[in-house]
Amino acid sequence: MALCAFPFTGSLSKGLTGTHWLNGSGLLPHPCCKKNHQKVRKSSNGVHASLSERGEYFSQKPPTPLLDTINYPIHMKNLSTKELKQLADELRSDVIFNVSKTGGHLGSSLGVIELTVALHFVFNTPQDRILWDVGHQVISYPHKILTGRRDKMPTLRQTNGLSGFTKRSESDYDCFGTGHSSTTISAGLGMAVGRDLKGRSNNVVAVIGDGAMTAGQAYEAMNNAGYLDSDMIVILNDNKQVSLPTANLDGPTAPVGALSSALSRLQSNRPLRELREVAKGVTKQIGGPMHELAAKVDEYARGLISGSGSTFFEELGLYYIGPVDGHNLDDLTAILNEVKSTKTTGPVLIHVITEKGRGYPYAEKAADKYHGVTKFDPATGKQFKSSAPTQSYTTYFAEALIAEAESDKDIVAIHAAMGGGTGLNLFQRRFPTRCFDVGIAEQHAVTFAAGLACEGIKPFCAIYSSFLQRAYDQVVHDVDLQKLPVRFAMDRAGLVGADGPTHCGAFDVTYMACLPNMVVMAPSDEAELFHMVATAAAIDDRPSCFRFPRGNGVGIELPKGNKGIPIEIGKGRVLIEGERVALLGYGTAVQSCMAAAALLEPHGIRLTVADARFCKPLDHDLIRSLAKSHQVLITVEEGSIGGFGSHVAQFMALDGLLDGNLKWRPLVLPDRYIDHGSPIDQQMEAGLTPSHIAATVCNILGKAREALEIMS
């Protein structure tokens, strides 16, 4: 299907500039309200809401009389446009106060309030499918509130509570689960084709952000959508935020208020579109010069009001509408209704301009737009970040890499739109020309690093464990097969708490240690992390990787000047000398092994605790020594089946160490996905707490009573 593009020049309508905050009910405070002065504002329904004396937002949740009547989208169908605006304002305050109590992704939720209201007003979910992408621009909290889950919002991201993302098992309104970005166009196209094959007529809408559009999969999907020509709607939520904490890129030309509305309405005009479709159908049948003439007329019609922003989508075969003010409910509902009712074939892309953090002054002013927040005070915007005696492993990694880069000018860092999440914003501040943000494009990040390695550069590719899954073929084919010295720093390894299974780093040891040329290591504490960064920097003849968890260090003394000392490849260490039972830990699971040993000491059981350090190559001498001098060997790791323990078992089997009386037990993550919750709850479910390890030892030794005492 050919694209008809109507981009608009000028400035956005006033609602998007920040000069007009009120959008209907008057519940949102104006930024000019001064601190320490109480302001009272009357909403359209007569309810008074007062601003806090302490800041720029309400200290108490404003009344939400209209939202209180909306349990499901069907309850919105008879609302007037004025009431929809009031609903949007009430929904915005509801999101702010809910997230203030739980923490979570705030800024992106506030940016799509009006869009969420418009979509659920126009379309008939769950029969119509709405897919919510992630990736810094779109998050589903407003969607959850409007689809029967408002009363559960206080449980957001908590054990047995609501997921922070869409989740098919949570609600029929969540037609597709998303935790990694850039997937909704592909999934939406699949649903559209499946609908066509089944002879159904429901709508499919994929909402995706401009940050998610940096991933190749989105373009692969659009290319295929243009070819298959199935009816579907892609909504591009453009808030010019493609990286974290934030990277403001020059976006498309902003539309003028009234002109934007007029041209957007024209662009979605049904008779014009249907006329063009009929013309195309007829001329394709006639063929030859007539088809060429129709194509030129169509091109001329588009050229009258087109600009540079639409040509790319046009070539992919998507019908382009926009840009549209994503906070103007009049325009949104009108355009969505027109597109919904148009009986033509093919994919449509609606380009919506929104403001991340919209309607909450502290989010609008913050560099990261309050993308991800801890619990906070709505009135002042102050986040209640717990103070800890140690820093996060992420920060320690950044400091270690900076120290290495100070003495080696060939070291560079790469991340995939996660400068804040990986700590590389600190590296970039020190070395602005040696840090590369490639966007949400992990595949490109890995092969880009491979190219750098070919030229003698030393790339450190910092990608979350679960996100590196997206680039596995590049790790295998472009890096490991060619034995290129790319260094992978895999953050968020193991269980990750509130973010749940979409972000859980369960599989990296398994998928990296099976590669023939890869060096695979994991630090047991923050000092070891410094040493492993130094080790990776020193390895220059093959690829290497190291994993580290979400959370803070244990408080061990750091190397002088943050400069680690390279570790001998494939050499572990014994931390506690004991008898009968040896615990061989990998990564930060070593800390749980140490705690288990302390639990068992009062019971007269003295354990040996060893830190493997390396999964590949294994320390064969250490494993032989432990196997021959103990009755029981237990491997412990916070990773999936097939990881460190499997490599140890493979070696012991081939070495004959399992032919005698040795008892070997692997403690790994269970073979299932563990839902979001507190870290301790997740470890309890996984059976990897110090108590579980200690109880396993007791049961193997025939001390069931002691095992029960420890677990109780």
PDB file of N, CA and C in Angstrom, residues 8-98:
ATOM      1  N   PHE A   8       3.518  18.229   9.215  1.00  0.00           N
ATOM      2  CA  PHE A   8       3.115  19.612   9.405  1.00  0.00           C
ATOM      3  C   PHE A   8       4.255  20.423   9.993  1.00  0.00           C
ATOM      4  N   THR A   9       4.391  21.636   9.529  1.00  0.00           N
ATOM      5  CA  THR A   9       5.468  22.494   9.996  1.00  0.00           C
ATOM      6  C   THR A   9       4.933  23.509  10.990  1.00  0.00           C
ATOM      7  N   GLY A  10       5.838  24.102  11.705  1.00  0.00           N
ATOM      8  CA  GLY A  10       5.447  25.128  12.660  1.00  0.00           C
ATOM      9  C   GLY A  10       5.706  24.665  14.073  1.00  0.00           C
ATOM     10  N   SER A  11       4.855  25.067  14.995  1.00  0.00           N
ATOM     11  CA  SER A  11       5.016  24.674  16.386  1.00  0.00           C
ATOM     12  C   SER A  11       3.824  23.866  16.830  1.00  0.00           C
ATOM     13  N   LEU A  12       4.053  23.054  17.853  1.00  0.00           N
ATOM     14  CA  LEU A  12       2.973  22.243  18.379  1.00  0.00           C
ATOM     15  C   LEU A  12       1.884  23.121  18.969  1.00  0.00           C
ATOM     16  N   SER A  13       0.693  22.551  19.072  1.00  0.00           N
ATOM     17  CA  SER A  13      -0.385  23.291  19.724  1.00  0.00           C
ATOM     18  C   SER A  13       0.008  23.611  21.145  1.00  0.00           C
ATOM     19  N   LYS A  14      -0.595  24.614  21.722  1.00  0.00           N
ATOM     20  CA  LYS A  14      -0.151  25.140  23.008  1.00  0.00           C
ATOM     21  C   LYS A  14      -0.086  24.078  24.092  1.00  0.00           C
ATOM     22  N   GLY A  15      -0.935  23.088  23.982  1.00  0.00           N
ATOM     23  CA  GLY A  15      -0.949  22.071  25.024  1.00  0.00           C
ATOM     24  C   GLY A  15       0.351  21.331  25.160  1.00  0.00           C
ATOM     25  N   LEU A  16       1.170  21.331  24.129  1.00  0.00           N
ATOM     26  CA  LEU A  16       2.407  20.564  24.172  1.00  0.00           C
ATOM     27  C   LEU A  16       3.606  21.391  24.555  1.00  0.00           C
ATOM     28  N   THR A  17       3.470  22.687  24.581  1.00  0.00           N
ATOM     29  CA  THR A  17       4.631  23.531  24.830  1.00  0.00           C
ATOM     30  C   THR A  17       4.946  23.681  26.303  1.00  0.00           C
ATOM     31  N   GLY A  18       4.038  23.289  27.164  1.00  0.00           N
ATOM     32  CA  GLY A  18       4.252  23.469  28.585  1.00  0.00           C
ATOM     33  C   GLY A  18       3.665  24.764  29.096  1.00  0.00           C
ATOM     34  N   THR A  19       3.128  25.618  28.218  1.00  0.00           N
ATOM     35  CA  THR A  19       2.563  26.879  28.679  1.00  0.00           C
ATOM     36  C   THR A  19       1.138  26.721  29.175  1.00  0.00           C
ATOM     37  N   HIS A  20       0.476  25.658  28.736  1.00  0.00           N
ATOM     38  CA  HIS A  20      -0.884  25.399  29.199  1.00  0.00           C
ATOM     39  C   HIS A  20      -0.932  24.011  29.809  1.00  0.00           C
ATOM     40  N   TRP A  21      -1.150  23.947  31.090  1.00  0.00           N
ATOM     41  CA  TRP A  21      -1.150  22.666  31.784  1.00  0.00           C
ATOM     42  C   TRP A  21      -2.551  22.087  31.903  1.00  0.00           C
ATOM     43  N   LEU A  22      -3.529  22.938  32.022  1.00  0.00           N
ATOM     44  CA  LEU A  22      -4.873  22.441  32.266  1.00  0.00           C
ATOM     45  C   LEU A  22      -5.451  21.875  30.988  1.00  0.00           C
ATOM     46  N   ASN A  23      -6.049  20.711  31.124  1.00  0.00           N
ATOM     47  CA  ASN A  23      -6.567  20.045  29.935  1.00  0.00           C
ATOM     48  C   ASN A  23      -7.945  19.481  30.243  1.00  0.00           C
ATOM     49  N   GLY A  24      -8.854  20.338  30.655  1.00  0.00           N
ATOM     50  CA  GLY A  24     -10.187  19.843  30.911  1.00  0.00           C
ATOM     51  C   GLY A  24     -10.667  20.175  32.290  1.00  0.00           C
ATOM     52  N   SER A  25     -10.347  19.294  33.249  1.00  0.00           N
ATOM     53  CA  SER A  25     -10.967  19.426  34.561  1.00  0.00           C
ATOM     54  C   SER A  25     -10.287  20.434  35.455  1.00  0.00           C
ATOM     55  N   GLY A  26      -9.075  20.825  35.155  1.00  0.00           N
ATOM     56  CA  GLY A  26      -8.375  21.790  35.999  1.00  0.00           C
ATOM     57  C   GLY A  26      -7.706  21.162  37.198  1.00  0.00           C
ATOM     58  N   LEU A  27      -7.496  19.851  37.174  1.00  0.00           N
ATOM     59  CA  LEU A  27      -6.856  19.210  38.316  1.00  0.00           C
ATOM     60  C   LEU A  27      -5.355  19.382  38.321  1.00  0.00           C
ATOM     61  N   LEU A  28      -4.764  19.687  37.167  1.00  0.00           N
ATOM     62  CA  LEU A  28      -3.315  19.776  37.103  1.00  0.00           C
ATOM     63  C   LEU A  28      -2.841  21.178  37.421  1.00  0.00           C
ATOM     64  N   PRO A  29      -1.795  21.296  38.256  1.00  0.00           N
ATOM     65  CA  PRO A  29      -1.318  22.615  38.658  1.00  0.00           C
ATOM     66  C   PRO A  29      -0.558  23.313  37.556  1.00  0.00           C
ATOM     67  N   HIS A  30      -0.677  24.626  37.544  1.00  0.00           N
ATOM     68  CA  HIS A  30       0.076  25.439  36.602  1.00  0.00           C
ATOM     69  C   HIS A  30       1.481  25.630  37.140  1.00  0.00           C
ATOM     70  N   PRO A  31       2.515  25.576  36.273  1.00  0.00           N
ATOM     71  CA  PRO A  31       3.888  25.683  36.769  1.00  0.00           C
ATOM     72  C   PRO A  31       4.200  27.006  37.436  1.00  0.00           C
ATOM     73  N   CYS A  32       3.374  28.021  37.230  1.00  0.00           N
ATOM     74  CA  CYS A  32       3.682  29.309  37.836  1.00  0.00           C
ATOM     75  C   CYS A  32       3.251  29.368  39.299  1.00  0.00           C
ATOM     76  N   CYS A  33       2.577  28.330  39.766  1.00  0.00           N
ATOM     77  CA  CYS A  33       2.166  28.337  41.171  1.00  0.00           C
ATOM     78  C   CYS A  33       3.394  28.361  42.062  1.00  0.00           C
ATOM     79  N   LYS A  34       3.469  29.292  42.962  1.00  0.00           N
ATOM     80  CA  LYS A  34       4.670  29.467  43.768  1.00  0.00           C
ATOM     81  C   LYS A  34       4.638  28.550  44.976  1.00  0.00           C
ATOM     82  N   LYS A  35       5.818  28.164  45.405  1.00  0.00           N
ATOM     83  CA  LYS A  35       5.932  27.356  46.607  1.00  0.00           C
ATOM     84  C   LYS A  35       5.488  28.173  47.822  1.00  0.00           C
ATOM     85  N   ASN A  36       5.038  27.400  48.839  1.00  0.00           N
ATOM     86  CA  ASN A  36       4.628  27.999  50.110  1.00  0.00           C
ATOM     87  C   ASN A  36       3.383  28.869  49.985  1.00  0.00           C
ATOM     88  N   HIS A  37       2.669  28.789  48.875  1.00  0.00           N
ATOM     89  CA  HIS A  37       1.401  29.491  48.740  1.00  0.00           C
ATOM     90  C   HIS A  37       0.357  28.477  48.296  1.00  0.00           C
ATOM     91  N   GLN A  38      -0.701  28.375  49.042  1.00  0.00           N
ATOM     92  CA  GLN A  38      -1.724  27.403  48.699  1.00  0.00           C
ATOM     93  C   GLN A  38      -2.641  27.974  47.630  1.00  0.00           C
ATOM     94  N   LYS A  39      -2.811  27.190  46.567  1.00  0.00           N
ATOM     95  CA  LYS A  39      -3.677  27.591  45.473  1.00  0.00           C
ATOM     96  C   LYS A  39      -4.881  26.658  45.436  1.00  0.00           C
ATOM     97  N   VAL A  40      -6.054  27.213  45.228  1.00  0.00           N
ATOM     98  CA  VAL A  40      -7.256  26.405  45.133  1.00  0.00           C
ATOM     99  C   VAL A  40      -7.832  26.581  43.750  1.00  0.00           C
ATOM    100  N   ARG A  41      -8.191  25.477  43.128  1.00  0.00           N
ATOM    101  CA  ARG A  41      -8.695  25.525  41.769  1.00  0.00           C
ATOM    102  C   ARG A  41      -9.967  24.703  41.695  1.00  0.00           C
ATOM    103  N   LYS A  42     -10.933  25.223  40.996  1.00  0.00           N
ATOM    104  CA  LYS A  42     -12.209  24.535  40.878  1.00  0.00           C
ATOM    105  C   LYS A  42     -12.231  23.755  39.575  1.00  0.00           C
ATOM    106  N   SER A  43     -12.537  22.486  39.680  1.00  0.00           N
ATOM    107  CA  SER A  43     -12.596  21.651  38.491  1.00  0.00           C
ATOM    108  C   SER A  43     -13.937  21.813  37.805  1.00  0.00           C
ATOM    109  N   SER A  44     -14.024  21.243  36.622  1.00  0.00           N
ATOM    110  CA  SER A  44     -15.225  21.409  35.815  1.00  0.00           C
ATOM    111  C   SER A  44     -16.443  20.763  36.443  1.00  0.00           C
ATOM    112  N   ASN A  45     -16.227  19.801  37.345  1.00  0.00           N
ATOM    113  CA  ASN A  45     -17.377  19.159  37.963  1.00  0.00           C
ATOM    114  C   ASN A  45     -17.670  19.721  39.351  1.00  0.00           C
ATOM    115  N   GLY A  46     -17.030  20.849  39.679  1.00  0.00           N
ATOM    116  CA  GLY A  46     -17.330  21.522  40.933  1.00  0.00           C
ATOM    117  C   GLY A  46     -16.497  21.071  42.105  1.00  0.00           C
ATOM    118  N   VAL A  47     -15.605  20.090  41.902  1.00  0.00           N
ATOM    119  CA  VAL A  47     -14.782  19.607  43.002  1.00  0.00           C
ATOM    120  C   VAL A  47     -13.574  20.513  43.157  1.00  0.00           C
ATOM    121  N   HIS A  48     -13.271  20.891  44.390  1.00  0.00           N
ATOM    122  CA  HIS A  48     -12.120  21.754  44.644  1.00  0.00           C
ATOM    123  C   HIS A  48     -10.900  20.887  44.958  1.00  0.00           C
ATOM    124  N   ALA A  49      -9.776  21.228  44.366  1.00  0.00           N
ATOM    125  CA  ALA A  49      -8.524  20.534  44.645  1.00  0.00           C
ATOM    126  C   ALA A  49      -7.478  21.569  44.994  1.00  0.00           C
ATOM    127  N   SER A  50      -6.778  21.372  46.084  1.00  0.00           N
ATOM    128  CA  SER A  50      -5.813  22.369  46.534  1.00  0.00           C
ATOM    129  C   SER A  50      -4.392  21.863  46.345  1.00  0.00           C
ATOM    130  N   LEU A  51      -3.528  22.780  45.950  1.00  0.00           N
ATOM    131  CA  LEU A  51      -2.124  22.453  45.793  1.00  0.00           C
ATOM    132  C   LEU A  51      -1.441  22.395  47.152  1.00  0.00           C
ATOM    133  N   SER A  52      -0.348  21.637  47.190  1.00  0.00           N
ATOM    134  CA  SER A  52       0.418  21.536  48.420  1.00  0.00           C
ATOM    135  C   SER A  52       1.120  22.850  48.735  1.00  0.00           C
ATOM    136  N   GLU A  53       1.274  23.115  50.028  1.00  0.00           N
ATOM    137  CA  GLU A  53       2.062  24.283  50.438  1.00  0.00           C
ATOM    138  C   GLU A  53       3.557  23.993  50.328  1.00  0.00           C
ATOM    139  N   ARG A  54       3.909  22.721  50.092  1.00  0.00           N
ATOM    140  CA  ARG A  54       5.315  22.331  50.095  1.00  0.00           C
ATOM    141  C   ARG A  54       5.915  22.242  48.699  1.00  0.00           C
ATOM    142  N   GLY A  55       5.128  22.310  47.667  1.00  0.00           N
ATOM    143  CA  GLY A  55       5.708  22.117  46.350  1.00  0.00           C
ATOM    144  C   GLY A  55       4.760  22.480  45.240  1.00  0.00           C
ATOM    145  N   GLU A  56       4.994  21.892  44.069  1.00  0.00           N
ATOM    146  CA  GLU A  56       4.265  22.252  42.861  1.00  0.00           C
ATOM    147  C   GLU A  56       3.190  21.245  42.492  1.00  0.00           C
ATOM    148  N   TYR A  57       2.906  20.307  43.374  1.00  0.00           N
ATOM    149  CA  TYR A  57       1.857  19.340  43.079  1.00  0.00           C
ATOM    150  C   TYR A  57       1.092  19.035  44.363  1.00  0.00           C
ATOM    151  N   PHE A  58      -0.010  18.318  44.228  1.00  0.00           N
ATOM    152  CA  PHE A  58      -0.873  18.025  45.363  1.00  0.00           C
ATOM    153  C   PHE A  58      -0.186  17.105  46.362  1.00  0.00           C
ATOM    154  N   SER A  59      -0.397  17.366  47.635  1.00  0.00           N
ATOM    155  CA  SER A  59       0.096  16.461  48.669  1.00  0.00           C
ATOM    156  C   SER A  59      -0.912  15.363  48.961  1.00  0.00           C
ATOM    157  N   GLN A  60      -2.184  15.642  48.680  1.00  0.00           N
ATOM    158  CA  GLN A  60      -3.238  14.649  48.830  1.00  0.00           C
ATOM    159  C   GLN A  60      -3.845  14.369  47.459  1.00  0.00           C
ATOM    160  N   LYS A  61      -4.198  13.125  47.237  1.00  0.00           N
ATOM    161  CA  LYS A  61      -4.753  12.738  45.952  1.00  0.00           C
ATOM    162  C   LYS A  61      -6.060  13.480  45.686  1.00  0.00           C
ATOM    163  N   PRO A  62      -6.173  14.176  44.545  1.00  0.00           N
ATOM    164  CA  PRO A  62      -7.411  14.889  44.220  1.00  0.00           C
ATOM    165  C   PRO A  62      -8.564  13.908  43.994  1.00  0.00           C
ATOM    166  N   PRO A  63      -9.787  14.370  44.138  1.00  0.00           N
ATOM    167  CA  PRO A  63     -10.945  13.510  43.863  1.00  0.00           C
ATOM    168  C   PRO A  63     -10.954  13.072  42.399  1.00  0.00           C
ATOM    169  N   THR A  64     -11.454  11.873  42.157  1.00  0.00           N
ATOM    170  CA  THR A  64     -11.541  11.339  40.790  1.00  0.00           C
ATOM    171  C   THR A  64     -12.956  10.807  40.551  1.00  0.00           C
ATOM    172  N   PRO A  65     -13.959  11.683  40.575  1.00  0.00           N
ATOM    173  CA  PRO A  65     -15.347  11.214  40.492  1.00  0.00           C
ATOM    174  C   PRO A  65     -15.682  10.502  39.187  1.00  0.00           C
ATOM    175  N   LEU A  66     -15.084  10.933  38.088  1.00  0.00           N
ATOM    176  CA  LEU A  66     -15.389  10.291  36.817  1.00  0.00           C
ATOM    177  C   LEU A  66     -14.649   8.963  36.680  1.00  0.00           C
ATOM    178  N   LEU A  67     -13.373   8.974  37.020  1.00  0.00           N
ATOM    179  CA  LEU A  67     -12.588   7.731  36.955  1.00  0.00           C
ATOM    180  C   LEU A  67     -13.183   6.664  37.862  1.00  0.00           C
ATOM    181  N   ASP A  68     -13.779   7.083  38.966  1.00  0.00           N
ATOM    182  CA  ASP A  68     -14.380   6.127  39.902  1.00  0.00           C
ATOM    183  C   ASP A  68     -15.523   5.342  39.266  1.00  0.00           C
ATOM    184  N   THR A  69     -16.076   5.857  38.182  1.00  0.00           N
ATOM    185  CA  THR A  69     -17.190   5.164  37.512  1.00  0.00           C
ATOM    186  C   THR A  69     -16.710   4.273  36.370  1.00  0.00           C
ATOM    187  N   ILE A  70     -15.409   4.305  36.077  1.00  0.00           N
ATOM    188  CA  ILE A  70     -14.862   3.561  34.935  1.00  0.00           C
ATOM    189  C   ILE A  70     -14.110   2.339  35.449  1.00  0.00           C
ATOM    190  N   ASN A  71     -14.702   1.170  35.297  1.00  0.00           N
ATOM    191  CA  ASN A  71     -14.009  -0.064  35.658  1.00  0.00           C
ATOM    192  C   ASN A  71     -13.408  -0.755  34.441  1.00  0.00           C
ATOM    193  N   TYR A  72     -14.069  -0.596  33.307  1.00  0.00           N
ATOM    194  CA  TYR A  72     -13.607  -1.208  32.063  1.00  0.00           C
ATOM    195  C   TYR A  72     -13.851  -0.227  30.922  1.00  0.00           C
ATOM    196  N   PRO A  73     -13.186  -0.413  29.774  1.00  0.00           N
ATOM    197  CA  PRO A  73     -13.345   0.530  28.664  1.00  0.00           C
ATOM    198  C   PRO A  73     -14.788   0.713  28.198  1.00  0.00           C
ATOM    199  N   ILE A  74     -15.621  -0.299  28.355  1.00  0.00           N
ATOM    200  CA  ILE A  74     -17.002  -0.167  27.895  1.00  0.00           C
ATOM    201  C   ILE A  74     -17.732   0.952  28.633  1.00  0.00           C
ATOM    202  N   HIS A  75     -17.269   1.281  29.834  1.00  0.00           N
ATOM    203  CA  HIS A  75     -17.904   2.343  30.614  1.00  0.00           C
ATOM    204  C   HIS A  75     -17.545   3.735  30.091  1.00  0.00           C
ATOM    205  N   MET A  76     -16.626   3.818  29.133  1.00  0.00           N
ATOM    206  CA  MET A  76     -16.207   5.106  28.583  1.00  0.00           C
ATOM    207  C   MET A  76     -16.988   5.497  27.338  1.00  0.00           C
ATOM    208  N   LYS A  77     -17.722   4.571  26.757  1.00  0.00           N
ATOM    209  CA  LYS A  77     -18.235   4.746  25.404  1.00  0.00           C
ATOM    210  C   LYS A  77     -19.188   5.925  25.242  1.00  0.00           C
ATOM    211  N   ASN A  78     -19.903   6.299  26.282  1.00  0.00           N
ATOM    212  CA  ASN A  78     -20.890   7.376  26.162  1.00  0.00           C
ATOM    213  C   ASN A  78     -20.375   8.716  26.674  1.00  0.00           C
ATOM    214  N   LEU A  79     -19.085   8.802  26.972  1.00  0.00           N
ATOM    215  CA  LEU A  79     -18.542  10.051  27.494  1.00  0.00           C
ATOM    216  C   LEU A  79     -18.413  11.085  26.380  1.00  0.00           C
ATOM    217  N   SER A  80     -18.631  12.344  26.738  1.00  0.00           N
ATOM    218  CA  SER A  80     -18.402  13.444  25.810  1.00  0.00           C
ATOM    219  C   SER A  80     -16.913  13.758  25.754  1.00  0.00           C
ATOM    220  N   THR A  81     -16.522  14.569  24.790  1.00  0.00           N
ATOM    221  CA  THR A  81     -15.112  14.956  24.693  1.00  0.00           C
ATOM    222  C   THR A  81     -14.673  15.689  25.956  1.00  0.00           C
ATOM    223  N   LYS A  82     -15.535  16.543  26.485  1.00  0.00           N
ATOM    224  CA  LYS A  82     -15.216  17.252  27.721  1.00  0.00           C
ATOM    225  C   LYS A  82     -14.991  16.273  28.857  1.00  0.00           C
ATOM    226  N   GLU A  83     -15.816  15.252  28.926  1.00  0.00           N
ATOM    227  CA  GLU A  83     -15.657  14.256  29.991  1.00  0.00           C
ATOM    228  C   GLU A  83     -14.402  13.409  29.772  1.00  0.00           C
ATOM    229  N   LEU A  84     -14.052  13.144  28.528  1.00  0.00           N
ATOM    230  CA  LEU A  84     -12.816  12.407  28.256  1.00  0.00           C
ATOM    231  C   LEU A  84     -11.600  13.183  28.749  1.00  0.00           C
ATOM    232  N   LYS A  85     -11.632  14.508  28.566  1.00  0.00           N
ATOM    233  CA  LYS A  85     -10.528  15.342  29.052  1.00  0.00           C
ATOM    234  C   LYS A  85     -10.456  15.298  30.574  1.00  0.00           C
ATOM    235  N   GLN A  86     -11.609  15.339  31.221  1.00  0.00           N
ATOM    236  CA  GLN A  86     -11.627  15.232  32.680  1.00  0.00           C
ATOM    237  C   GLN A  86     -11.100  13.869  33.114  1.00  0.00           C
ATOM    238  N   LEU A  87     -11.515  12.822  32.390  1.00  0.00           N
ATOM    239  CA  LEU A  87     -11.041  11.478  32.708  1.00  0.00           C
ATOM    240  C   LEU A  87      -9.526  11.397  32.582  1.00  0.00           C
ATOM    241  N   ALA A  88      -8.971  12.016  31.553  1.00  0.00           N
ATOM    242  CA  ALA A  88      -7.521  11.996  31.360  1.00  0.00           C
ATOM    243  C   ALA A  88      -6.803  12.668  32.520  1.00  0.00           C
ATOM    244  N   ASP A  89      -7.334  13.794  32.983  1.00  0.00           N
ATOM    245  CA  ASP A  89      -6.720  14.493  34.113  1.00  0.00           C
ATOM    246  C   ASP A  89      -6.780  13.647  35.381  1.00  0.00           C
ATOM    247  N   GLU A  90      -7.915  13.030  35.605  1.00  0.00           N
ATOM    248  CA  GLU A  90      -8.061  12.197  36.800  1.00  0.00           C
ATOM    249  C   GLU A  90      -7.165  10.966  36.713  1.00  0.00           C
ATOM    250  N   LEU A  91      -7.064  10.404  35.527  1.00  0.00           N
ATOM    251  CA  LEU A  91      -6.196   9.243  35.322  1.00  0.00           C
ATOM    252  C   LEU A  91      -4.740   9.599  35.571  1.00  0.00           C
ATOM    253  N   ARG A  92      -4.341  10.795  35.130  1.00  0.00           N
ATOM    254  CA  ARG A  92      -2.961  11.231  35.337  1.00  0.00           C
ATOM    255  C   ARG A  92      -2.632  11.334  36.828  1.00  0.00           C
ATOM    256  N   SER A  93      -3.512  11.958  37.596  1.00  0.00           N
ATOM    257  CA  SER A  93      -3.249  12.076  39.032  1.00  0.00           C
ATOM    258  C   SER A  93      -3.276  10.715  39.702  1.00  0.00           C
ATOM    259  N   ASP A  94      -4.121   9.809  39.207  1.00  0.00           N
ATOM    260  CA  ASP A  94      -4.188   8.464  39.778  1.00  0.00           C
ATOM    261  C   ASP A  94      -2.879   7.715  39.550  1.00  0.00           C
ATOM    262  N   VAL A  95      -2.316   7.852  38.360  1.00  0.00           N
ATOM    263  CA  VAL A  95      -1.030   7.220  38.063  1.00  0.00           C
ATOM    264  C   VAL A  95       0.057   7.785  38.977  1.00  0.00           C
ATOM    265  N   ILE A  96       0.097   9.107  39.105  1.00  0.00           N
ATOM    266  CA  ILE A  96       1.139   9.746  39.922  1.00  0.00           C
ATOM    267  C   ILE A  96       1.077   9.254  41.353  1.00  0.00           C
ATOM    268  N   PHE A  97      -0.102   9.246  41.944  1.00  0.00           N
ATOM    269  CA  PHE A  97      -0.200   8.857  43.352  1.00  0.00           C
ATOM    270  C   PHE A  97       0.002   7.358  43.554  1.00  0.00           C
ATOM    271  N   ASN A  98      -0.403   6.544  42.586  1.00  0.00           N
ATOM    272  CA  ASN A  98      -0.150   5.104  42.708  1.00  0.00           C
ATOM    273  C   ASN A  98       1.334   4.792  42.624  1.00  0.00           C
TER     274      ASN A  98
END
